[in-house]
Amino acid sequence: MQNRLKARYNKDPNFTNLIAGIWEEYVAGDYNHDYSLDVKGRGAF
Amino acid sequence: MQTPNKILWIAAGNQENESLVSLFSSLVKQVPWNCTNLLITNAANWRTFYGETYKVTVDKEEDHSLVARYRQVVLAAYHENVLEDADIIVTGGMTAVMLIYMLTHGSSGIKLRNKPIVYVSPKVPEKEVAEFPIEGYEESMFWWMVGNMPNVHAVVLDNDTEYEMADKKLFRVCPNSNKKIRRLVLWKYEPLDGLPEKADKVVWSGRWNSIKKPDIATRIMAVLSGRGIDVEFFIPTISGSKRRSLTHIKETFQRVYVGLDSQEYRKEAGNAKVLLITSEVEGQPLGYLELLELGVVPVIRKRPWMKTFMGEGWPLVYTNEGEAVELCIEAMRTMINIWP
């Protein structure tokens, strides 16, 4: 059983990198995106 | 590079212990910046969060649904100006993401500045576990946001079933999006120097709510107990109203532990031979993994999420209660062959 656990759970916790990556993307990114939902296109949801 | 000054964590739940608050309490320790972390919640276990907290009292009379609870919590955050003030928002609620969108880009005249919104899903809503009572439309809109908005990110716990489900939902709504679901790894296996001496007992662990299927557990444990096997229940915390429903469980079973801290839990439950798992859905359940690390062997109810939990081919999987009883007994007798 311990071998299974070792094989399955052998990755380091990654929240630090995950949140840092999202922030870096935000700082570097183009956030002048048109966020308005096209109400006429509701059927697309 | 510019770093964030404030991260806002939004977790709505019921009045008892909310697993999302426990998850956020563990994640906040991994934040790489020296910034303010503010939790806004109505859940009872908010004190476990390492950072600032703002406790919202949700009006019970109005509506019990999760959507309503998120609405009240997000609006409280808006009124306290923390939605605007935050540089990053982390939440476990699709409703929260959609409300923030409306407050940021809706035509209400309210204008919040753009910021990353990170949806961390302990469990991807599926049939009978959906956040939205009306299936379909609203949830599709959430995935549309993930697919189309650069600042909305979806994160699932590192479980293939959960990832595939989220990926499928995103693809169905936004087949052309290049946004990817992210995977969150919470736990790494580290072999311990020694393991506790084992007792002939079966334990069940979890919050007393319908997703954990305590009703199935009590029936299986009753049969095991009738066969002379020691059984124990471990419940992190429970609300006053549900505490009453435990009365007859406590009358039936001698050992029902409520509200142990992590160390006590590991000590009391970690010497069991078998962990009975009945959950409908889990991502990366730390409460179970803590026991597995201590050599407690899991006997698992067959559900999609468990495929990645122990990997393919784990022998102790049951589809009915009778089989669960037999497997628990078999696991106790033969665990020497299963472990290591």
mmCIF file of C-alpha atoms in Angstrom, chain B:
data_model
loop_
_atom_site.group_PDB
_atom_site.id
_atom_site.type_symbol
_atom_site.label_atom_id
_atom_site.label_comp_id
_atom_site.label_asym_id
_atom_site.label_seq_id
_atom_site.Cartn_x
_atom_site.Cartn_y
_atom_site.Cartn_z
ATOM 1 C CA MET B 1 7.937 43.125 -9.948
ATOM 2 C CA GLN B 2 4.764 44.445 -8.409
ATOM 3 C CA THR B 3 3.363 42.097 -5.748
ATOM 4 C CA PRO B 4 -0.180 41.864 -4.401
ATOM 5 C CA ASN B 5 -1.052 43.694 -1.186
ATOM 6 C CA LYS B 6 -4.191 41.817 -0.329
ATOM 7 C CA ILE B 7 -5.699 38.437 -1.177
ATOM 8 C CA LEU B 8 -9.365 37.921 -0.446
ATOM 9 C CA TRP B 9 -10.552 34.386 0.272
ATOM 10 C CA ILE B 10 -14.304 33.880 -0.053
ATOM 11 C CA ALA B 11 -15.810 30.719 1.414
ATOM 12 C CA ALA B 12 -19.526 30.394 1.969
ATOM 13 C CA GLY B 13 -20.874 27.281 3.541
ATOM 14 C CA ASN B 14 -23.246 26.035 6.136
ATOM 15 C CA GLN B 15 -22.976 26.887 9.796
ATOM 16 C CA GLU B 16 -20.941 23.835 10.682
ATOM 17 C CA ASN B 17 -17.340 23.096 9.830
ATOM 18 C CA GLU B 18 -16.762 23.892 6.178
ATOM 19 C CA SER B 19 -14.064 21.899 4.392
ATOM 20 C CA LEU B 20 -13.349 24.837 2.096
ATOM 21 C CA VAL B 21 -12.223 26.918 5.087
ATOM 22 C CA SER B 22 -9.913 24.070 6.116
ATOM 23 C CA LEU B 23 -8.552 23.952 2.561
ATOM 24 C CA PHE B 24 -7.985 27.732 2.472
ATOM 25 C CA SER B 25 -6.380 27.582 5.917
ATOM 26 C CA SER B 26 -3.804 25.199 4.493
ATOM 27 C CA LEU B 27 -3.314 27.146 1.227
ATOM 28 C CA VAL B 28 -2.823 30.528 2.884
ATOM 29 C CA LYS B 29 0.389 29.233 4.445
ATOM 30 C CA GLN B 30 1.765 28.722 0.925
ATOM 31 C CA VAL B 31 1.142 32.263 -0.308
ATOM 32 C CA PRO B 32 4.565 33.450 -1.526
ATOM 33 C CA TRP B 33 4.181 37.119 -0.631
ATOM 34 C CA ASN B 34 4.116 39.049 2.601
ATOM 35 C CA CYS B 35 0.625 40.398 2.037
ATOM 36 C CA THR B 36 -2.670 40.660 3.857
ATOM 37 C CA ASN B 37 -4.903 37.598 3.590
ATOM 38 C CA LEU B 38 -8.513 38.177 4.439
ATOM 39 C CA LEU B 39 -11.040 35.367 4.750
ATOM 40 C CA ILE B 40 -14.682 36.273 4.420
ATOM 41 C CA THR B 41 -17.036 33.483 5.376
ATOM 42 C CA ASN B 42 -20.130 32.428 7.236
ATOM 43 C CA ALA B 43 -18.676 29.019 8.191
ATOM 44 C CA ALA B 44 -18.158 28.145 11.829
ATOM 45 C CA ASN B 45 -14.506 27.086 11.614
ATOM 46 C CA TRP B 46 -13.195 30.460 10.431
ATOM 47 C CA ARG B 47 -10.786 30.631 13.388
ATOM 48 C CA THR B 48 -8.561 28.002 11.757
ATOM 49 C CA PHE B 49 -7.604 30.506 9.037
ATOM 50 C CA TYR B 50 -4.165 32.041 9.429
ATOM 51 C CA GLY B 51 -4.763 35.670 8.512
ATOM 52 C CA GLU B 52 -7.509 38.211 8.998
ATOM 53 C CA THR B 53 -11.088 37.039 9.080
ATOM 54 C CA TYR B 54 -14.434 38.646 8.569
ATOM 55 C CA LYS B 55 -17.306 36.512 9.768
ATOM 56 C CA VAL B 56 -20.631 37.031 8.052
ATOM 57 C CA THR B 57 -23.826 35.933 9.703
ATOM 58 C CA VAL B 58 -26.104 34.645 7.011
ATOM 59 C CA ASP B 59 -29.786 35.183 7.475
ATOM 60 C CA LYS B 60 -31.085 31.636 7.861
ATOM 61 C CA GLU B 61 -34.680 32.641 7.402
ATOM 62 C CA GLU B 62 -34.107 33.854 3.885
ATOM 63 C CA ASP B 63 -32.684 30.907 1.997
ATOM 64 C CA HIS B 64 -30.575 27.893 2.825
ATOM 65 C CA SER B 65 -29.113 27.360 -0.650
ATOM 66 C CA LEU B 66 -25.416 27.711 -1.356
ATOM 67 C CA VAL B 67 -26.191 30.311 -4.026
ATOM 68 C CA ALA B 68 -27.962 32.454 -1.416
ATOM 69 C CA ARG B 69 -25.134 32.053 1.075
ATOM 70 C CA TYR B 70 -22.559 33.142 -1.507
ATOM 71 C CA ARG B 71 -24.751 36.069 -2.454
ATOM 72 C CA GLN B 72 -24.802 37.297 1.128
ATOM 73 C CA VAL B 73 -21.097 36.721 1.709
ATOM 74 C CA VAL B 74 -20.043 38.439 -1.546
ATOM 75 C CA LEU B 75 -22.323 41.390 -0.912
ATOM 76 C CA ALA B 76 -20.884 41.735 2.592
ATOM 77 C CA ALA B 77 -17.411 41.803 1.012
ATOM 78 C CA TYR B 78 -18.601 44.444 -1.412
ATOM 79 C CA HIS B 79 -20.076 46.604 1.329
ATOM 80 C CA GLU B 80 -16.886 46.374 3.363
ATOM 81 C CA ASN B 81 -14.996 47.515 0.265
ATOM 82 C CA VAL B 82 -12.745 44.450 0.329
ATOM 83 C CA LEU B 83 -13.793 43.275 -3.132
ATOM 84 C CA GLU B 84 -12.373 46.457 -4.602
ATOM 85 C CA ASP B 85 -9.434 46.526 -2.258
ATOM 86 C CA ALA B 86 -8.235 42.971 -2.991
ATOM 87 C CA ASP B 87 -5.581 42.279 -5.627
ATOM 88 C CA ILE B 88 -6.474 38.597 -5.964
ATOM 89 C CA ILE B 89 -9.734 36.842 -5.117
ATOM 90 C CA VAL B 90 -9.738 33.140 -4.278
ATOM 91 C CA THR B 91 -13.062 31.366 -3.840
ATOM 92 C CA GLY B 92 -14.664 27.942 -3.969
ATOM 93 C CA GLY B 93 -17.975 29.235 -5.254
ATOM 94 C CA MET B 94 -19.083 29.511 -8.858
ATOM 95 C CA THR B 95 -21.739 31.900 -7.602
ATOM 96 C CA ALA B 96 -19.055 34.132 -6.113
ATOM 97 C CA VAL B 97 -17.197 34.270 -9.427
ATOM 98 C CA MET B 98 -20.366 35.200 -11.295
ATOM 99 C CA LEU B 99 -21.371 37.834 -8.742
ATOM 100 C CA ILE B 100 -17.943 39.429 -8.908
ATOM 101 C CA TYR B 101 -18.247 39.486 -12.681
ATOM 102 C CA MET B 102 -21.576 41.261 -12.396
ATOM 103 C CA LEU B 103 -20.183 43.772 -9.906
ATOM 104 C CA THR B 104 -17.146 44.372 -12.120
ATOM 105 C CA HIS B 105 -18.599 44.407 -15.593
ATOM 106 C CA GLY B 106 -22.346 44.514 -15.225
ATOM 107 C CA SER B 107 -24.416 47.499 -16.208
ATOM 108 C CA SER B 108 -25.293 48.403 -12.614
ATOM 109 C CA GLY B 109 -22.941 51.391 -12.579
ATOM 110 C CA ILE B 110 -20.657 49.680 -10.061
ATOM 111 C CA LYS B 111 -17.137 49.470 -11.360
ATOM 112 C CA LEU B 112 -14.582 47.294 -9.614
ATOM 113 C CA ARG B 113 -11.084 47.088 -11.022
ATOM 114 C CA ASN B 114 -9.906 43.947 -12.769
ATOM 115 C CA LYS B 115 -8.031 41.357 -10.798
ATOM 116 C CA PRO B 116 -7.362 37.624 -10.943
ATOM 117 C CA ILE B 117 -10.292 35.538 -9.690
ATOM 118 C CA VAL B 118 -9.225 32.021 -8.797
ATOM 119 C CA TYR B 119 -11.942 29.398 -8.416
ATOM 120 C CA VAL B 120 -10.589 26.507 -6.348
ATOM 121 C CA SER B 121 -12.934 23.560 -6.476
ATOM 122 C CA PRO B 122 -12.636 20.964 -3.735
ATOM 123 C CA LYS B 123 -15.192 18.966 -5.758
ATOM 124 C CA VAL B 124 -16.395 19.683 -9.278
ATOM 125 C CA PRO B 125 -20.184 19.872 -9.101
ATOM 126 C CA GLU B 126 -21.753 16.803 -10.652
ATOM 127 C CA LYS B 127 -25.169 15.258 -10.700
ATOM 128 C CA GLU B 128 -26.790 15.536 -7.261
ATOM 129 C CA VAL B 129 -23.827 17.561 -5.965
ATOM 130 C CA ALA B 130 -24.352 20.666 -8.106
ATOM 131 C CA GLU B 131 -23.989 24.138 -6.652
ATOM 132 C CA PHE B 132 -26.899 25.394 -8.710
ATOM 133 C CA PRO B 133 -30.289 23.896 -8.014
ATOM 134 C CA ILE B 134 -31.312 24.346 -11.646
ATOM 135 C CA GLU B 135 -29.092 22.127 -13.696
ATOM 136 C CA GLY B 136 -27.467 23.448 -16.826
ATOM 137 C CA TYR B 137 -27.733 27.090 -17.618
ATOM 138 C CA GLU B 138 -25.962 28.868 -14.759
ATOM 139 C CA GLU B 139 -23.142 26.386 -14.489
ATOM 140 C CA SER B 140 -22.527 26.621 -18.247
ATOM 141 C CA MET B 141 -22.245 30.358 -17.810
ATOM 142 C CA PHE B 142 -19.569 29.833 -15.177
ATOM 143 C CA TRP B 143 -17.499 27.643 -17.523
ATOM 144 C CA TRP B 144 -18.035 30.214 -20.261
ATOM 145 C CA MET B 145 -16.364 32.757 -17.989
ATOM 146 C CA VAL B 146 -13.417 30.459 -17.293
ATOM 147 C CA GLY B 147 -13.002 29.895 -21.043
ATOM 148 C CA ASN B 148 -13.355 33.495 -22.131
ATOM 149 C CA MET B 149 -12.111 35.755 -19.401
ATOM 150 C CA PRO B 150 -8.381 36.065 -18.951
ATOM 151 C CA ASN B 151 -8.698 36.874 -15.241
ATOM 152 C CA VAL B 152 -10.925 33.913 -14.263
ATOM 153 C CA HIS B 153 -9.050 30.695 -13.471
ATOM 154 C CA ALA B 154 -10.412 27.278 -12.523
ATOM 155 C CA VAL B 155 -8.385 25.005 -10.287
ATOM 156 C CA VAL B 156 -9.260 21.438 -9.310
ATOM 157 C CA LEU B 157 -7.577 19.155 -6.809
ATOM 158 C CA ASP B 158 -5.105 16.697 -8.280
ATOM 159 C CA ASN B 159 -7.502 13.894 -9.146
ATOM 160 C CA ASP B 160 -7.903 12.642 -12.743
ATOM 161 C CA THR B 161 -11.654 12.154 -12.457
ATOM 162 C CA GLU B 162 -12.162 15.693 -11.179
ATOM 163 C CA TYR B 163 -9.821 17.140 -13.798
ATOM 164 C CA GLU B 164 -11.485 15.286 -16.664
ATOM 165 C CA MET B 165 -14.931 16.338 -15.517
ATOM 166 C CA ALA B 166 -13.928 20.018 -15.325
ATOM 167 C CA ASP B 167 -12.078 19.826 -18.623
ATOM 168 C CA LYS B 168 -15.107 18.265 -20.316
ATOM 169 C CA LYS B 169 -17.429 20.942 -18.955
ATOM 170 C CA LEU B 170 -15.097 23.688 -20.122
ATOM 171 C CA PHE B 171 -14.672 22.123 -23.554
ATOM 172 C CA ARG B 172 -18.410 21.630 -24.005
ATOM 173 C CA VAL B 173 -19.075 25.332 -23.431
ATOM 174 C CA CYS B 174 -15.896 26.779 -24.960
ATOM 175 C CA PRO B 175 -14.471 24.325 -27.509
ATOM 176 C CA ASN B 176 -12.128 26.950 -28.947
ATOM 177 C CA SER B 177 -10.748 28.328 -25.705
ATOM 178 C CA ASN B 178 -7.065 27.892 -24.995
ATOM 179 C CA LYS B 179 -7.604 28.296 -21.251
ATOM 180 C CA LYS B 180 -6.592 25.235 -19.253
ATOM 181 C CA ILE B 181 -7.907 23.854 -15.983
ATOM 182 C CA ARG B 182 -5.157 23.938 -13.375
ATOM 183 C CA ARG B 183 -4.397 21.128 -10.939
ATOM 184 C CA LEU B 184 -3.685 21.736 -7.291
ATOM 185 C CA VAL B 185 -1.440 19.292 -5.437
ATOM 186 C CA LEU B 186 -2.023 19.420 -1.678
ATOM 187 C CA TRP B 187 -0.151 16.488 -0.264
ATOM 188 C CA LYS B 188 3.081 14.611 -0.815
ATOM 189 C CA TYR B 189 3.706 11.171 0.611
ATOM 190 C CA GLU B 190 6.636 11.067 3.009
ATOM 191 C CA PRO B 191 7.392 7.678 4.574
ATOM 192 C CA LEU B 192 7.327 7.853 8.369
ATOM 193 C CA ASP B 193 10.082 6.459 10.591
ATOM 194 C CA GLY B 194 7.703 4.200 12.431
ATOM 195 C CA LEU B 195 4.055 3.303 12.288
ATOM 196 C CA PRO B 196 1.703 3.000 15.258
ATOM 197 C CA GLU B 197 0.918 -0.391 16.652
ATOM 198 C CA LYS B 198 -2.315 -1.559 15.088
ATOM 199 C CA ALA B 199 -5.577 -2.363 16.831
ATOM 200 C CA ASP B 200 -8.319 -4.546 15.368
ATOM 201 C CA LYS B 201 -10.676 -1.732 14.570
ATOM 202 C CA VAL B 202 -12.428 -0.052 11.658
ATOM 203 C CA VAL B 203 -12.759 3.744 11.567
ATOM 204 C CA TRP B 204 -14.910 6.149 9.580
ATOM 205 C CA SER B 205 -13.957 9.793 9.241
ATOM 206 C CA GLY B 206 -15.733 12.846 7.857
ATOM 207 C CA ARG B 207 -18.276 15.589 8.281
ATOM 208 C CA TRP B 208 -21.803 14.451 8.947
ATOM 209 C CA ASN B 209 -23.327 15.563 5.671
ATOM 210 C CA SER B 210 -25.029 13.753 2.840
ATOM 211 C CA ILE B 211 -22.052 13.842 0.429
ATOM 212 C CA LYS B 212 -20.021 11.771 2.886
ATOM 213 C CA LYS B 213 -22.853 9.217 3.080
ATOM 214 C CA PRO B 214 -22.830 8.655 6.852
ATOM 215 C CA ASP B 215 -26.082 6.692 6.525
ATOM 216 C CA ILE B 216 -24.283 3.987 4.532
ATOM 217 C CA ALA B 217 -21.426 4.063 7.016
ATOM 218 C CA THR B 218 -23.668 3.551 10.036
ATOM 219 C CA ARG B 219 -25.315 0.512 8.462
ATOM 220 C CA ILE B 220 -21.958 -1.095 7.591
ATOM 221 C CA MET B 221 -20.464 -0.247 10.986
ATOM 222 C CA ALA B 222 -23.508 -1.671 12.770
ATOM 223 C CA VAL B 223 -23.001 -5.047 11.097
ATOM 224 C CA LEU B 224 -19.261 -4.977 11.835
ATOM 225 C CA SER B 225 -19.968 -4.098 15.441
ATOM 226 C CA GLY B 226 -22.501 -6.937 15.620
ATOM 227 C CA ARG B 227 -19.722 -9.278 14.528
ATOM 228 C CA GLY B 228 -17.627 -8.150 17.466
ATOM 229 C CA ILE B 229 -15.334 -5.721 15.662
ATOM 230 C CA ASP B 230 -14.442 -2.384 17.264
ATOM 231 C CA VAL B 231 -15.693 0.547 15.213
ATOM 232 C CA GLU B 232 -15.090 4.264 15.691
ATOM 233 C CA PHE B 233 -16.406 7.448 14.097
ATOM 234 C CA PHE B 234 -14.379 10.670 13.730
ATOM 235 C CA ILE B 235 -16.280 13.869 12.953
ATOM 236 C CA PRO B 236 -14.270 17.115 12.741
ATOM 237 C CA THR B 237 -17.065 19.392 13.988
ATOM 238 C CA ILE B 238 -20.809 19.482 13.852
ATOM 239 C CA SER B 239 -23.463 22.161 14.136
ATOM 240 C CA GLY B 240 -25.977 22.303 16.982
ATOM 241 C CA SER B 241 -28.867 21.147 14.824
ATOM 242 C CA LYS B 242 -27.000 18.155 13.407
ATOM 243 C CA ARG B 243 -25.607 17.316 16.830
ATOM 244 C CA ARG B 244 -29.100 16.193 17.771
ATOM 245 C CA SER B 245 -29.106 13.720 14.879
ATOM 246 C CA LEU B 246 -25.955 12.206 16.377
ATOM 247 C CA THR B 247 -27.743 11.283 19.574
ATOM 248 C CA HIS B 248 -28.936 7.934 18.320
ATOM 249 C CA ILE B 249 -25.556 7.242 16.664
ATOM 250 C CA LYS B 250 -23.929 7.771 20.039
ATOM 251 C CA GLU B 251 -26.469 5.431 21.605
ATOM 252 C CA THR B 252 -25.727 2.760 18.991
ATOM 253 C CA PHE B 253 -21.951 3.153 18.858
ATOM 254 C CA GLN B 254 -19.741 3.542 21.887
ATOM 255 C CA ARG B 255 -16.980 5.575 20.304
ATOM 256 C CA VAL B 256 -17.966 8.662 18.346
ATOM 257 C CA TYR B 257 -15.304 11.380 18.458
ATOM 258 C CA VAL B 258 -16.256 14.946 17.578
ATOM 259 C CA GLY B 259 -13.879 17.879 17.121
ATOM 260 C CA LEU B 260 -10.477 16.279 17.733
ATOM 261 C CA ASP B 261 -7.513 18.364 16.655
ATOM 262 C CA SER B 262 -5.169 16.975 14.009
ATOM 263 C CA GLN B 263 -2.736 15.443 16.512
ATOM 264 C CA GLU B 264 -5.452 13.729 18.528
ATOM 265 C CA TYR B 265 -7.083 12.493 15.318
ATOM 266 C CA ARG B 266 -3.857 10.926 14.099
ATOM 267 C CA LYS B 267 -3.284 9.313 17.471
ATOM 268 C CA GLU B 268 -6.793 7.920 17.983
ATOM 269 C CA ALA B 269 -7.650 6.934 14.400
ATOM 270 C CA GLY B 270 -4.126 6.204 13.157
ATOM 271 C CA ASN B 271 -3.829 2.928 15.050
ATOM 272 C CA ALA B 272 -6.837 1.413 13.253
ATOM 273 C CA LYS B 273 -6.319 -1.317 10.706
ATOM 274 C CA VAL B 274 -9.078 -0.247 8.337
ATOM 275 C CA LEU B 275 -10.590 3.045 7.147
ATOM 276 C CA LEU B 276 -14.101 2.687 5.753
ATOM 277 C CA ILE B 277 -14.746 5.286 3.009
ATOM 278 C CA THR B 278 -18.302 5.963 1.875
ATOM 279 C CA SER B 279 -17.923 9.432 0.249
ATOM 280 C CA GLU B 280 -19.814 10.310 -2.890
ATOM 281 C CA VAL B 281 -17.030 12.543 -4.202
ATOM 282 C CA GLU B 282 -13.598 13.758 -3.056
ATOM 283 C CA GLY B 283 -10.675 15.584 -4.650
ATOM 284 C CA GLN B 284 -7.582 15.015 -2.558
ATOM 285 C CA PRO B 285 -9.012 14.189 0.882
ATOM 286 C CA LEU B 286 -6.367 15.109 3.446
ATOM 287 C CA GLY B 287 -8.249 13.543 6.359
ATOM 288 C CA TYR B 288 -8.043 10.135 4.671
ATOM 289 C CA LEU B 289 -4.487 10.570 3.392
ATOM 290 C CA GLU B 290 -3.268 11.368 6.907
ATOM 291 C CA LEU B 291 -4.524 7.958 8.031
ATOM 292 C CA LEU B 292 -3.190 6.096 4.984
ATOM 293 C CA GLU B 293 0.215 7.552 5.744
ATOM 294 C CA LEU B 294 -0.085 5.880 9.152
ATOM 295 C CA GLY B 295 -0.783 2.523 7.497
ATOM 296 C CA VAL B 296 -4.580 2.447 7.851
ATOM 297 C CA VAL B 297 -5.922 0.436 4.903
ATOM 298 C CA PRO B 298 -8.829 2.030 2.998
ATOM 299 C CA VAL B 299 -11.906 0.042 2.010
ATOM 300 C CA ILE B 300 -13.563 2.266 -0.561
ATOM 301 C CA ARG B 301 -17.061 2.634 -1.970
ATOM 302 C CA LYS B 302 -16.973 2.439 -5.758
ATOM 303 C CA ARG B 303 -17.364 5.983 -7.068
ATOM 304 C CA PRO B 304 -15.603 7.719 -9.997
ATOM 305 C CA TRP B 305 -13.255 9.801 -7.815
ATOM 306 C CA MET B 306 -11.661 6.771 -6.116
ATOM 307 C CA LYS B 307 -9.910 5.604 -9.305
ATOM 308 C CA THR B 308 -7.153 8.154 -8.843
ATOM 309 C CA PHE B 309 -7.245 8.088 -5.071
ATOM 310 C CA MET B 310 -5.471 4.733 -4.767
ATOM 311 C CA GLY B 311 -4.765 4.134 -8.456
ATOM 312 C CA GLU B 312 -6.251 1.475 -10.719
ATOM 313 C CA GLY B 313 -6.559 -2.052 -9.407
ATOM 314 C CA TRP B 314 -6.893 -1.319 -5.677
ATOM 315 C CA PRO B 315 -8.492 -4.530 -4.426
ATOM 316 C CA LEU B 316 -10.604 -3.184 -1.553
ATOM 317 C CA VAL B 317 -13.490 -1.593 -3.419
ATOM 318 C CA TYR B 318 -17.131 -2.391 -2.672
ATOM 319 C CA THR B 319 -20.375 -1.809 -4.475
ATOM 320 C CA ASN B 320 -22.797 -2.797 -1.707
ATOM 321 C CA GLU B 321 -22.896 -2.844 2.064
ATOM 322 C CA GLY B 322 -22.539 -6.607 2.439
ATOM 323 C CA GLU B 323 -19.407 -6.546 0.330
ATOM 324 C CA ALA B 324 -18.078 -3.649 2.428
ATOM 325 C CA VAL B 325 -18.438 -5.704 5.602
ATOM 326 C CA GLU B 326 -16.624 -8.679 4.079
ATOM 327 C CA LEU B 327 -13.823 -6.507 2.698
ATOM 328 C CA CYS B 328 -13.287 -4.746 6.040
ATOM 329 C CA ILE B 329 -12.953 -8.109 7.759
ATOM 330 C CA GLU B 330 -10.697 -9.449 5.009
ATOM 331 C CA ALA B 331 -8.534 -6.333 5.133
ATOM 332 C CA MET B 332 -8.067 -6.715 8.881
ATOM 333 C CA ARG B 333 -7.060 -10.355 8.526
ATOM 334 C CA THR B 334 -4.805 -9.987 5.521
ATOM 335 C CA MET B 335 -3.432 -6.482 5.871
ATOM 336 C CA ILE B 336 -0.011 -7.931 6.429
ATOM 337 C CA ASN B 337 -0.133 -8.959 2.739
ATOM 338 C CA ILE B 338 -1.404 -5.607 1.535
ATOM 339 C CA TRP B 339 1.101 -3.596 3.503
ATOM 340 C CA PRO B 340 3.694 -2.493 2.531
#
